[in-house]
């Protein structure tokens, strides 16, 4: 009967295999980082107009008090361009604007719906010359392309309050991606 030999072959150092795996993972991570965009989309504003209006009510109205009354309104009209940097289409869900006053009070409103724009431009004739084709909700921006259009926001305060603001920001809520924002100049 042959002698039993329990000797085992010499083991190699596993450090070499671990280093090779780490280098391969680092190369894959670098390629993913390099070829994937850092942001979903970029926003840019142009042709921004801020228009303050005042509506006067008759003093003999039953609805309004006996003193002459009025209401201040602020309309912000701006053209927004959305550039898609993903390899997927992006779709606009909602568009809002938030104004923060000096005392940190916030007022948020949605962009006026395209079906309501004719009524707004009819009621406030000074806004009509500023009208441009709107940027619609549910707009789909294909990969590598852009979409642009006018947004109109209404706030129930005066232009003086807007001029004394702390900040004004437009936020685009997208389907399937995080929201993106831009500051109104």
Coordinates of N, CA, C and O in Angstrom, one line a residue:
X1 N 0.8 -1.2 0.0 CA 0.0 0.0 0.0 C 0.9 1.2 0.0 O 1.8 1.3 0.8
X2 N 0.6 2.2 -0.9 CA 1.4 3.4 -1.0 C 1.2 4.3 0.3 O 0.2 4.2 0.9
X3 N 2.2 5.0 0.5 CA 2.2 6.0 1.7 C 1.2 7.1 1.4 O 1.2 7.6 0.2
X4 N 0.5 7.5 2.4 CA -0.5 8.6 2.2 C 0.3 9.9 2.3 O 1.1 10.1 3.3
X5 N 0.0 10.8 1.4 CA 0.7 12.0 1.4 C -0.3 13.1 1.5 O -1.2 13.3 0.6
X6 N -0.3 13.9 2.6 CA -1.2 14.9 2.8 C -0.7 16.3 2.5 O -1.2 17.3 2.9
X7 N 0.3 16.4 1.7 CA 0.9 17.7 1.4 C 0.0 18.4 0.4 O -0.6 17.7 -0.5
X8 N -0.1 19.7 0.5 CA -0.9 20.5 -0.4 C 0.0 21.4 -1.2 O 1.1 21.7 -0.8
X9 N -0.5 21.7 -2.4 CA 0.3 22.6 -3.2 C 0.5 23.9 -2.6 O -0.4 24.4 -1.8
X10 N 1.5 24.6 -2.9 CA 1.8 25.9 -2.3 C 0.7 26.9 -2.8 O 0.3 27.0 -3.9
X11 N 0.2 27.7 -1.8 CA -0.9 28.6 -2.1 C -0.3 29.9 -2.6 O 0.7 30.4 -2.1
X12 N -1.0 30.5 -3.6 CA -0.6 31.8 -4.1 C -1.2 32.9 -3.2 O -2.3 32.7 -2.6
X13 N -0.6 34.1 -3.2 CA -1.1 35.2 -2.4 C -2.4 35.7 -3.1 O -2.4 36.1 -4.2
X14 N -3.6 35.8 -2.3 CA -4.8 36.3 -2.9 C -4.8 37.8 -3.2 O -5.6 38.4 -3.8
X15 N -3.8 38.5 -2.7 CA -3.7 40.0 -2.8 C -3.6 40.4 -4.3 O -4.2 41.4 -4.7
X16 N -3.0 39.5 -5.1 CA -2.8 39.8 -6.5 C -4.2 39.8 -7.2 O -4.6 40.7 -8.0
X17 N -5.0 38.8 -6.9 CA -6.4 38.7 -7.5 C -7.3 39.9 -7.0 O -8.1 40.4 -7.8
X18 N -7.1 40.2 -5.7 CA -7.9 41.3 -5.2 C -7.6 42.7 -5.9 O -8.4 43.5 -6.2
X19 N -6.3 42.9 -6.1 CA -5.9 44.1 -6.8 C -6.4 44.2 -8.2 O -6.8 45.2 -8.7
X20 N -6.3 43.0 -8.9 CA -6.8 43.0 -10.3 C -8.3 43.3 -10.3 O -8.8 44.1 -11.2
X21 N -9.1 42.7 -9.4 CA -10.5 43.0 -9.4 C -10.8 44.5 -9.0 O -11.7 45.1 -9.6
X22 N -10.0 45.1 -8.1 CA -10.2 46.5 -7.8 C -9.9 47.4 -8.9 O -10.6 48.4 -9.2
X23 N -8.9 47.1 -9.7 CA -8.5 47.9 -10.9 C -9.6 47.8 -11.9 O -10.1 48.8 -12.5
X24 N -10.2 46.6 -12.2 CA -11.3 46.4 -13.1 C -12.5 47.2 -12.7 O -13.1 47.9 -13.5
X25 N -12.9 47.2 -11.4 CA -14.0 47.9 -10.9 C -13.8 49.4 -11.0 O -14.7 50.2 -11.3
X26 N -12.6 49.9 -10.7 CA -12.3 51.3 -10.8 C -12.4 51.8 -12.3 O -12.9 52.9 -12.5
X27 N -12.0 51.0 -13.2 CA -12.1 51.4 -14.7 C -13.6 51.4 -15.1 O -14.0 52.4 -15.7
X28 N -14.3 50.4 -14.6 CA -15.8 50.4 -15.0 C -16.5 51.7 -14.3 O -17.3 52.3 -15.0
X29 N -16.2 52.0 -13.1 CA -16.8 53.1 -12.4 C -16.4 54.4 -13.1 O -17.2 55.3 -13.3
X30 N -15.1 54.5 -13.5 CA -14.7 55.8 -14.3 C -15.4 55.9 -15.6 O -15.8 57.0 -16.0
X31 N -15.6 54.8 -16.3 CA -16.3 54.9 -17.6 C -17.8 55.3 -17.4 O -18.3 56.1 -18.2
X32 N -18.4 54.7 -16.4 CA -19.8 55.0 -16.1 C -19.9 56.5 -15.8 O -20.8 57.2 -16.2
X33 N -19.0 57.0 -14.9 CA -19.0 58.4 -14.5 C -18.8 59.3 -15.7 O -19.4 60.4 -15.9
X34 N -17.9 58.9 -16.6 CA -17.5 59.8 -17.7 C -18.6 59.9 -18.7 O -18.9 60.9 -19.3
X35 N -19.3 58.7 -19.0 CA -20.2 58.7 -20.1 C -21.7 59.1 -19.7 O -22.5 59.3 -20.5
X36 N -22.0 59.1 -18.4 CA -23.3 59.5 -17.9 C -23.3 61.0 -17.6 O -22.4 61.5 -17.0
X37 N -24.4 61.7 -18.0 CA -24.4 63.1 -17.7 C -24.6 63.4 -16.2 O -25.1 62.6 -15.5
X38 N -24.0 64.5 -15.8 CA -24.1 64.9 -14.4 C -25.5 65.5 -14.0 O -25.9 65.5 -12.9
X39 N -26.1 66.1 -15.0 CA -27.4 66.6 -14.7 C -28.5 66.2 -15.8 O -28.1 65.7 -16.8
X40 N -29.7 66.2 -15.4 CA -30.8 65.8 -16.2 C -31.0 66.8 -17.4 O -31.0 66.3 -18.5
X41 N -31.1 68.0 -17.1 CA -31.3 69.0 -18.1 C -30.8 70.4 -17.5 O -30.6 70.5 -16.3
X42 N -30.6 71.3 -18.4 CA -30.2 72.6 -18.0 C -31.4 73.6 -18.4 O -32.0 73.4 -19.5
X43 N -31.5 74.6 -17.6 CA -32.6 75.6 -17.9 C -31.9 76.9 -18.2 O -30.9 77.3 -17.5
X44 N -32.5 77.7 -19.1 CA -32.1 79.1 -19.3 C -33.3 80.0 -19.5 O -34.3 79.5 -20.1
X45 N -33.2 81.2 -19.0 CA -34.3 82.2 -19.2 C -33.9 83.3 -20.1 O -32.7 83.7 -20.1
X46 N -34.8 83.8 -20.9 CA -34.6 84.9 -21.7 C -35.9 85.7 -21.8 O -37.0 85.2 -21.5
X47 N -35.8 86.9 -22.2 CA -37.0 87.8 -22.4 C -37.9 87.8 -21.1 O -39.1 87.6 -21.2
X48 N -37.3 88.1 -20.0 CA -38.1 88.1 -18.7 C -38.7 89.5 -18.6 O -38.0 90.5 -18.6
X49 N -40.0 89.6 -18.4 CA -40.7 90.8 -18.2 C -41.5 90.7 -16.9 O -42.3 89.7 -16.7
X50 N -41.4 91.7 -16.0 CA -42.2 91.7 -14.8 C -43.2 92.9 -14.9 O -42.7 94.1 -15.0
X51 N -44.5 92.7 -14.9 CA -45.5 93.7 -15.1 C -46.4 93.8 -13.9 O -47.0 92.8 -13.5
X52 N -46.5 94.9 -13.3 CA -47.4 95.1 -12.1 C -48.7 95.8 -12.7 O -48.6 96.7 -13.5
X53 N -49.8 95.3 -12.2 CA -51.1 95.9 -12.6 C -51.9 96.2 -11.4 O -51.6 95.7 -10.3
X54 N -52.8 97.1 -11.5 CA -53.7 97.5 -10.4 C -55.1 97.6 -11.0 O -55.4 98.3 -12.0
X55 N -56.0 96.8 -10.4 CA -57.4 96.8 -10.8 C -58.2 97.7 -9.8 O -58.1 97.5 -8.6
X56 N -58.9 98.6 -10.3 CA -59.7 99.5 -9.4 C -61.2 99.1 -9.5 O -61.7 98.8 -10.5
X57 N -61.8 99.1 -8.3 CA -63.2 98.7 -8.2 C -64.0 100.0 -7.9 O -63.5 100.9 -7.2
X58 N -65.2 100.0 -8.4 CA -66.1 101.1 -8.1 C -66.4 101.2 -6.6 O -66.6 100.2 -6.0
X59 N -66.4 102.4 -6.1 CA -66.7 102.5 -4.7 C -68.1 102.3 -4.3 O -68.4 102.1 -3.1
X60 N -69.1 102.4 -5.2 CA -70.5 102.2 -4.9 C -70.9 100.7 -5.1 O -72.0 100.4 -5.0
X61 N -69.9 99.8 -5.2 CA -70.3 98.4 -5.3 C -70.7 97.8 -4.0 O -70.2 98.2 -2.9
X62 N -71.6 96.9 -4.0 CA -72.1 96.2 -2.8 C -71.0 95.3 -2.3 O -70.8 95.1 -1.1
X63 N -70.2 94.7 -3.2 CA -69.2 93.7 -2.8 C -68.0 94.4 -2.1 O -67.4 93.9 -1.2
X64 N -67.7 95.6 -2.6 CA -66.5 96.3 -2.1 C -66.9 97.3 -1.2 O -68.0 97.9 -1.3
X65 N -66.1 97.7 -0.2 CA -66.5 98.7 0.8 C -66.7 100.0 0.1 O -66.4 100.2 -1.1
X66 N -67.1 101.0 0.9 CA -67.5 102.3 0.4 C -66.2 103.1 0.0 O -66.3 104.1 -0.7
X67 N -65.1 102.7 0.5 CA -63.8 103.4 0.1 C -63.3 102.9 -1.2 O -63.5 101.7 -1.5
X68 N -62.7 103.7 -2.0 CA -62.2 103.3 -3.3 C -61.2 102.1 -3.0 O -60.3 102.2 -2.2
X69 N -61.4 101.0 -3.8 CA -60.5 99.9 -3.5 C -59.9 99.4 -4.8 O -60.3 99.8 -5.9
X70 N -58.8 98.7 -4.6 CA -58.1 98.1 -5.8 C -57.4 96.9 -5.4 O -57.2 96.5 -4.2
X71 N -56.9 96.2 -6.4 CA -56.1 95.0 -6.2 C -54.8 95.1 -7.0 O -54.9 95.3 -8.2
X72 N -53.7 94.8 -6.3 CA -52.4 94.8 -7.0 C -52.2 93.3 -7.5 O -52.4 92.4 -6.8
X73 N -51.7 93.2 -8.7 CA -51.3 91.9 -9.3 C -50.0 92.1 -10.0 O -49.6 93.1 -10.5
X74 N -49.2 91.0 -10.0 CA -47.9 90.9 -10.6 C -47.9 89.8 -11.6 O -48.3 88.7 -11.2
X75 N -47.5 90.1 -12.8 CA -47.3 89.0 -13.8 C -45.9 89.0 -14.2 O -45.2 90.0 -14.5
X76 N -45.3 87.8 -14.2 CA -44.0 87.5 -14.7 C -44.1 86.7 -16.0 O -44.7 85.6 -16.0
X77 N -43.6 87.2 -17.0 CA -43.6 86.6 -18.3 C -42.1 86.3 -18.7 O -41.3 87.2 -18.7
X78 N -41.8 85.1 -18.9 CA -40.4 84.7 -19.2 C -40.4 83.6 -20.2 O -41.3 82.7 -20.2
X79 N -39.3 83.5 -21.0 CA -39.1 82.4 -21.9 C -38.1 81.4 -21.3 O -37.0 81.8 -21.0
X80 N -38.5 80.2 -21.2 CA -37.7 79.2 -20.6 C -37.3 78.2 -21.7 O -38.1 77.7 -22.5
X81 N -36.0 77.8 -21.7 CA -35.5 76.8 -22.6 C -35.0 75.6 -21.7 O -34.2 75.8 -20.8
X82 N -35.4 74.4 -22.1 CA -35.0 73.2 -21.4 C -34.2 72.4 -22.4 O -34.6 72.0 -23.5
X83 N -32.9 72.1 -22.0 CA -32.0 71.2 -22.8 C -31.9 69.9 -22.1 O -31.4 69.8 -21.0
X84 N -32.2 68.8 -22.8 CA -32.1 67.5 -22.3 C -30.7 66.9 -22.5 O -30.3 66.8 -23.6
X85 N -30.1 66.5 -21.4 CA -28.7 65.9 -21.5 C -28.7 64.4 -21.3 O -27.7 63.8 -21.3
X86 N -29.9 63.8 -21.0 CA -30.0 62.4 -20.8 C -30.0 61.6 -22.1 O -30.2 62.2 -23.2
X87 N -29.9 60.3 -22.1 CA -30.1 59.5 -23.2 C -31.6 59.0 -23.3 O -31.9 58.1 -24.1
X88 N -32.4 59.6 -22.5 CA -33.8 59.3 -22.4 C -34.6 60.6 -22.5 O -34.1 61.7 -22.2
X89 N -35.8 60.5 -23.1 CA -36.6 61.7 -23.1 C -37.1 62.1 -21.7 O -37.2 61.3 -20.8
X90 N -37.2 63.4 -21.5 CA -37.8 63.9 -20.3 C -39.1 64.6 -20.6 O -39.4 65.1 -21.7
X91 N -40.0 64.5 -19.6 CA -41.4 65.1 -19.8 C -41.7 66.0 -18.6 O -41.5 65.6 -17.4
X92 N -42.2 67.2 -19.0 CA -42.5 68.2 -18.0 C -43.8 67.8 -17.3 O -44.8 67.6 -18.0
X93 N -43.8 67.9 -16.0 CA -45.0 67.6 -15.2 C -45.7 68.9 -14.8 O -46.8 69.3 -15.3
X94 N -45.1 69.7 -13.9 CA -45.6 71.0 -13.5 C -44.5 72.0 -13.5 O -43.3 71.7 -13.4
X95 N -44.9 73.2 -13.6 CA -44.0 74.4 -13.6 C -44.5 75.4 -12.6 O -45.6 75.8 -12.7
X96 N -43.7 75.7 -11.6 CA -44.1 76.6 -10.5 C -43.0 77.7 -10.4 O -41.9 77.5 -10.7
X97 N -43.4 78.8 -9.8 CA -42.5 79.8 -9.4 C -42.8 80.2 -7.9 O -43.9 80.2 -7.4
X98 N -41.7 80.4 -7.2 CA -41.7 80.7 -5.8 C -41.0 82.0 -5.5 O -39.8 82.1 -6.0
X99 N -41.6 83.0 -4.9 CA -41.0 84.2 -4.5 C -40.9 84.2 -3.0 O -41.8 84.0 -2.3
X100 N -39.7 84.5 -2.5 CA -39.4 84.6 -1.1 C -39.1 86.1 -0.8 O -38.3 86.7 -1.3
X101 N -39.9 86.6 0.2 CA -39.8 88.0 0.5 C -38.7 88.2 1.5 O -38.1 87.2 2.0
X102 N -38.4 89.4 1.8 CA -37.3 89.8 2.8 C -37.5 89.1 4.2 O -36.5 88.7 4.8
X103 N -38.8 88.9 4.6 CA -39.0 88.3 5.9 C -39.3 86.8 5.8 O -39.9 86.2 6.6
X104 N -38.8 86.2 4.7 CA -38.8 84.8 4.4 C -40.2 84.2 4.2 O -40.4 83.0 4.3
X105 N -41.2 85.0 3.9 CA -42.5 84.5 3.5 C -42.4 84.1 2.1 O -41.9 84.8 1.2
X106 N -43.0 82.9 1.8 CA -43.0 82.4 0.4 C -44.3 82.4 -0.2 O -45.3 82.1 0.4
X107 N -44.3 82.7 -1.5 CA -45.6 82.7 -2.3 C -45.2 81.8 -3.5 O -44.3 82.2 -4.3
X108 N -46.0 80.8 -3.7 CA -45.8 79.8 -4.8 C -47.0 79.8 -5.7 O -48.1 79.8 -5.2
X109 N -46.8 79.8 -7.0 CA -47.9 79.7 -8.0 C -47.5 78.8 -9.2 O -46.3 78.7 -9.5
X110 N -48.4 78.2 -9.8 CA -48.1 77.5 -11.0 C -48.2 78.4 -12.2 O -48.9 79.4 -12.2
X111 N -47.6 78.0 -13.3 CA -47.7 78.7 -14.5 C -49.1 78.7 -15.0 O -49.8 77.7 -14.9
X112 N -49.5 79.8 -15.6 CA -50.9 79.9 -16.0 C -51.1 79.0 -17.2 O -50.3 78.9 -18.1
X113 N -52.2 78.2 -17.1 CA -52.5 77.2 -18.1 C -52.8 77.9 -19.5 O -53.3 79.0 -19.6
X114 N -52.4 77.2 -20.5 CA -52.5 77.7 -21.9 C -53.9 78.1 -22.2 O -54.1 79.1 -23.0
X115 N -54.9 77.4 -21.7 CA -56.3 77.7 -22.0 C -56.8 79.0 -21.3 O -57.7 79.6 -21.7
X116 N -56.0 79.4 -20.2 CA -56.4 80.6 -19.5 C -55.7 81.9 -20.0 O -56.1 83.0 -19.7
X117 N -54.7 81.7 -20.8 CA -53.9 82.8 -21.3 C -54.7 83.8 -22.1 O -54.5 85.0 -21.9
X118 N -55.6 83.4 -23.0 CA -56.4 84.4 -23.8 C -57.2 85.3 -22.8 O -57.3 86.5 -23.1
X119 N -57.7 84.8 -21.8 CA -58.5 85.6 -20.8 C -57.6 86.6 -20.1 O -57.9 87.8 -19.9
X120 N -56.4 86.2 -19.7 CA -55.4 87.1 -19.0 C -55.0 88.2 -20.0 O -55.0 89.3 -19.6
X121 N -54.7 87.8 -21.2 CA -54.2 88.8 -22.2 C -55.4 89.8 -22.6 O -55.1 90.9 -22.9
X122 N -56.6 89.3 -22.5 CA -57.8 90.1 -22.8 C -58.0 91.1 -21.7 O -58.4 92.2 -21.9
X123 N -57.9 90.6 -20.4 CA -58.1 91.5 -19.3 C -57.0 92.5 -19.1 O -57.3 93.6 -18.6
X124 N -55.8 92.2 -19.3 CA -54.7 93.1 -19.1 C -54.0 93.3 -20.5 O -53.1 92.6 -20.9
X125 N -54.5 94.3 -21.2 CA -54.0 94.6 -22.5 C -52.5 94.9 -22.6 O -51.9 94.7 -23.6
X126 N -51.9 95.4 -21.5 CA -50.5 95.7 -21.5 C -49.6 94.4 -21.6 O -48.4 94.5 -21.9
X127 N -50.2 93.3 -21.3 CA -49.5 92.0 -21.4 C -49.5 91.4 -22.8 O -48.6 90.7 -23.2
X128 N -50.5 91.8 -23.6 CA -50.7 91.2 -24.9 C -49.5 91.4 -25.8 O -49.1 90.4 -26.5
X129 N -48.8 92.6 -25.9 CA -47.6 92.7 -26.8 C -46.4 91.8 -26.3 O -45.5 91.5 -27.1
X130 N -46.4 91.4 -25.1 CA -45.4 90.5 -24.6 C -45.6 89.1 -24.8 O -44.7 88.2 -24.5
X131 N -46.7 88.7 -25.3 CA -47.1 87.3 -25.5 C -46.2 86.6 -26.5 O -45.8 87.2 -27.5
X132 N -45.9 85.3 -26.3 CA -45.1 84.5 -27.2 C -45.7 83.1 -27.0 O -46.5 82.8 -26.1
X133 N -45.3 82.2 -27.9 CA -45.8 80.8 -27.8 C -45.4 80.2 -26.5 O -44.3 80.3 -26.0
X134 N -46.4 79.5 -25.8 CA -46.1 79.0 -24.5 C -45.4 77.7 -24.4 O -45.3 76.9 -25.4
X135 N -44.7 77.4 -23.3 CA -44.1 76.1 -23.0 C -45.2 75.3 -22.3 O -45.7 75.7 -21.2
X136 N -45.6 74.2 -22.8 CA -46.8 73.5 -22.3 C -46.4 72.4 -21.3 O -45.3 71.9 -21.4
X137 N -47.2 72.2 -20.3 CA -47.1 71.1 -19.5 C -47.2 69.8 -20.3 O -47.8 69.8 -21.4
X138 N -46.6 68.7 -19.9 CA -46.6 67.5 -20.6 C -45.7 67.5 -21.9 O -45.8 66.6 -22.7
X139 N -45.0 68.6 -22.0 CA -44.0 68.6 -23.2 C -43.0 67.6 -23.0 O -42.4 67.4 -21.9
X140 N -42.7 66.8 -24.1 CA -41.6 65.8 -24.0 C -40.4 66.4 -24.8 O -40.5 66.9 -25.9
X141 N -39.2 66.3 -24.1 CA -38.0 66.8 -24.7 C -37.2 65.6 -25.0 O -36.8 64.8 -24.1
X142 N -36.9 65.3 -26.3 CA -36.1 64.1 -26.7 C -34.7 64.3 -26.3 O -34.1 65.4 -26.2
X143 N -34.0 63.2 -26.2 CA -32.5 63.2 -25.8 C -31.7 64.1 -26.8 O -31.8 64.0 -28.0
X144 N -30.9 64.9 -26.2 CA -30.0 65.8 -26.9 C -30.7 67.0 -27.6 O -30.1 67.8 -28.2
X145 N -32.0 67.1 -27.4 CA -32.8 68.3 -27.9 C -33.2 69.3 -26.9 O -32.9 69.1 -25.7
X146 N -33.9 70.3 -27.3 CA -34.4 71.3 -26.4 C -35.8 71.7 -26.7 O -36.3 71.5 -27.8
X147 N -36.5 72.3 -25.7 CA -37.8 72.8 -25.9 C -37.8 74.2 -25.3 O -37.2 74.4 -24.2
X148 N -38.5 75.1 -25.8 CA -38.6 76.4 -25.2 C -40.0 77.0 -25.4 O -40.7 76.6 -26.4
X149 N -40.4 77.9 -24.6 CA -41.7 78.6 -24.7 C -41.8 79.5 -23.5 O -41.1 79.5 -22.6
X150 N -42.9 80.4 -23.6 CA -43.1 81.4 -22.6 C -43.9 80.8 -21.4 O -44.8 80.0 -21.6
X151 N -43.6 81.3 -20.3 CA -44.3 81.0 -19.1 C -44.9 82.3 -18.5 O -44.2 83.3 -18.5
X152 N -46.1 82.2 -18.0 CA -46.7 83.4 -17.4 C -47.1 83.0 -16.0 O -47.8 82.0 -15.8
X153 N -46.6 83.7 -15.0 CA -47.0 83.5 -13.6 C -47.7 84.7 -13.0 O -47.4 85.9 -13.4
X154 N -48.7 84.5 -12.2 CA -49.5 85.5 -11.5 C -49.3 85.5 -10.0 O -49.4 84.4 -9.4
X155 N -49.0 86.6 -9.4 CA -48.8 86.7 -8.0 C -49.7 87.9 -7.5 O -49.8 88.9 -8.2
X156 N -50.4 87.7 -6.4 CA -51.3 88.7 -5.9 C -50.7 89.8 -5.0 O -51.1 90.0 -3.9
X157 N -49.6 90.4 -5.5 CA -49.0 91.5 -4.8 C -48.4 92.5 -5.8 O -48.4 92.2 -7.0
X158 N -47.9 93.6 -5.3 CA -47.4 94.7 -6.1 C -46.0 94.4 -6.6 O -45.2 93.6 -6.1
X159 N -45.6 95.2 -7.7 CA -44.3 95.1 -8.2 C -43.3 95.6 -7.2 O -42.1 95.1 -7.2
X160 N -43.6 96.5 -6.4 CA -42.7 97.0 -5.3 C -42.3 95.9 -4.4 O -41.2 95.8 -4.0
X161 N -43.3 95.0 -4.0 CA -43.0 93.9 -3.2 C -42.1 92.9 -3.9 O -41.2 92.3 -3.3
X162 N -42.3 92.8 -5.2 CA -41.4 91.9 -6.0 C -40.0 92.4 -6.0 O -39.0 91.7 -5.9
X163 N -39.9 93.7 -6.2 CA -38.6 94.4 -6.3 C -37.8 94.3 -5.0 O -36.6 94.3 -5.0
X164 N -38.5 94.1 -3.9 CA -37.9 94.0 -2.6 C -37.8 92.6 -2.1 O -37.6 92.3 -0.9
X165 N -37.8 91.6 -3.0 CA -37.8 90.2 -2.7 C -36.4 89.8 -2.3 O -35.4 90.4 -2.6
X166 N -36.3 88.6 -1.7 CA -35.1 87.9 -1.3 C -34.7 87.0 -2.5 O -33.5 87.0 -2.9
X167 N -35.6 86.3 -3.1 CA -35.3 85.4 -4.2 C -36.6 85.1 -5.0 O -37.7 85.3 -4.5
X168 N -36.4 84.7 -6.2 CA -37.5 84.2 -7.1 C -36.9 83.1 -7.9 O -35.9 83.2 -8.6
X169 N -37.6 81.9 -7.9 CA -37.1 80.7 -8.5 C -38.2 80.0 -9.2 O -39.4 79.9 -8.8
X170 N -37.9 79.5 -10.4 CA -38.8 78.7 -11.2 C -38.4 77.2 -11.0 O -37.2 76.9 -11.2
X171 N -39.3 76.4 -10.7 CA -39.0 74.9 -10.6 C -39.8 74.1 -11.6 O -41.0 74.3 -11.7
X172 N -39.1 73.3 -12.3 CA -39.6 72.4 -13.2 C -39.7 71.0 -12.6 O -38.7 70.4 -12.3
X173 N -40.9 70.5 -12.4 CA -41.1 69.1 -11.9 C -41.2 68.2 -13.2 O -42.0 68.5 -14.1
X174 N -40.3 67.2 -13.2 CA -40.3 66.3 -14.3 C -40.8 64.9 -13.9 O -40.7 64.5 -12.8
X175 N -41.4 64.2 -14.9 CA -41.8 62.8 -14.6 C -40.5 62.0 -14.6 O -39.6 62.1 -15.4
X176 N -40.3 61.1 -13.6 CA -39.2 60.1 -13.5 C -37.8 60.7 -13.3 O -36.9 60.0 -13.4
X177 N -37.7 62.0 -13.1 CA -36.4 62.6 -12.7 C -36.7 63.6 -11.6 O -37.8 64.0 -11.3
X178 N -35.6 64.0 -11.0 CA -35.7 65.0 -9.9 C -36.0 66.4 -10.4 O -35.7 66.7 -11.6
X179 N -36.7 67.3 -9.6 CA -37.0 68.6 -10.1 C -35.7 69.4 -10.3 O -34.7 69.2 -9.7
X180 N -35.8 70.4 -11.2 CA -34.7 71.3 -11.5 C -35.2 72.7 -11.4 O -36.4 73.0 -11.7
X181 N -34.3 73.6 -11.0 CA -34.8 75.0 -10.7 C -33.8 76.0 -11.3 O -32.6 75.7 -11.6
X182 N -34.3 77.2 -11.6 CA -33.5 78.3 -12.1 C -34.0 79.6 -11.4 O -35.2 79.8 -11.1
X183 N -33.1 80.5 -11.1 CA -33.4 81.8 -10.4 C -33.8 82.8 -11.5 O -33.2 82.9 -12.5
X184 N -34.9 83.5 -11.2 CA -35.4 84.6 -12.0 C -34.5 85.8 -11.7 O -34.4 86.2 -10.6
X185 N -33.9 86.4 -12.8 CA -33.0 87.5 -12.5 C -33.8 88.8 -12.1 O -35.0 88.9 -12.2

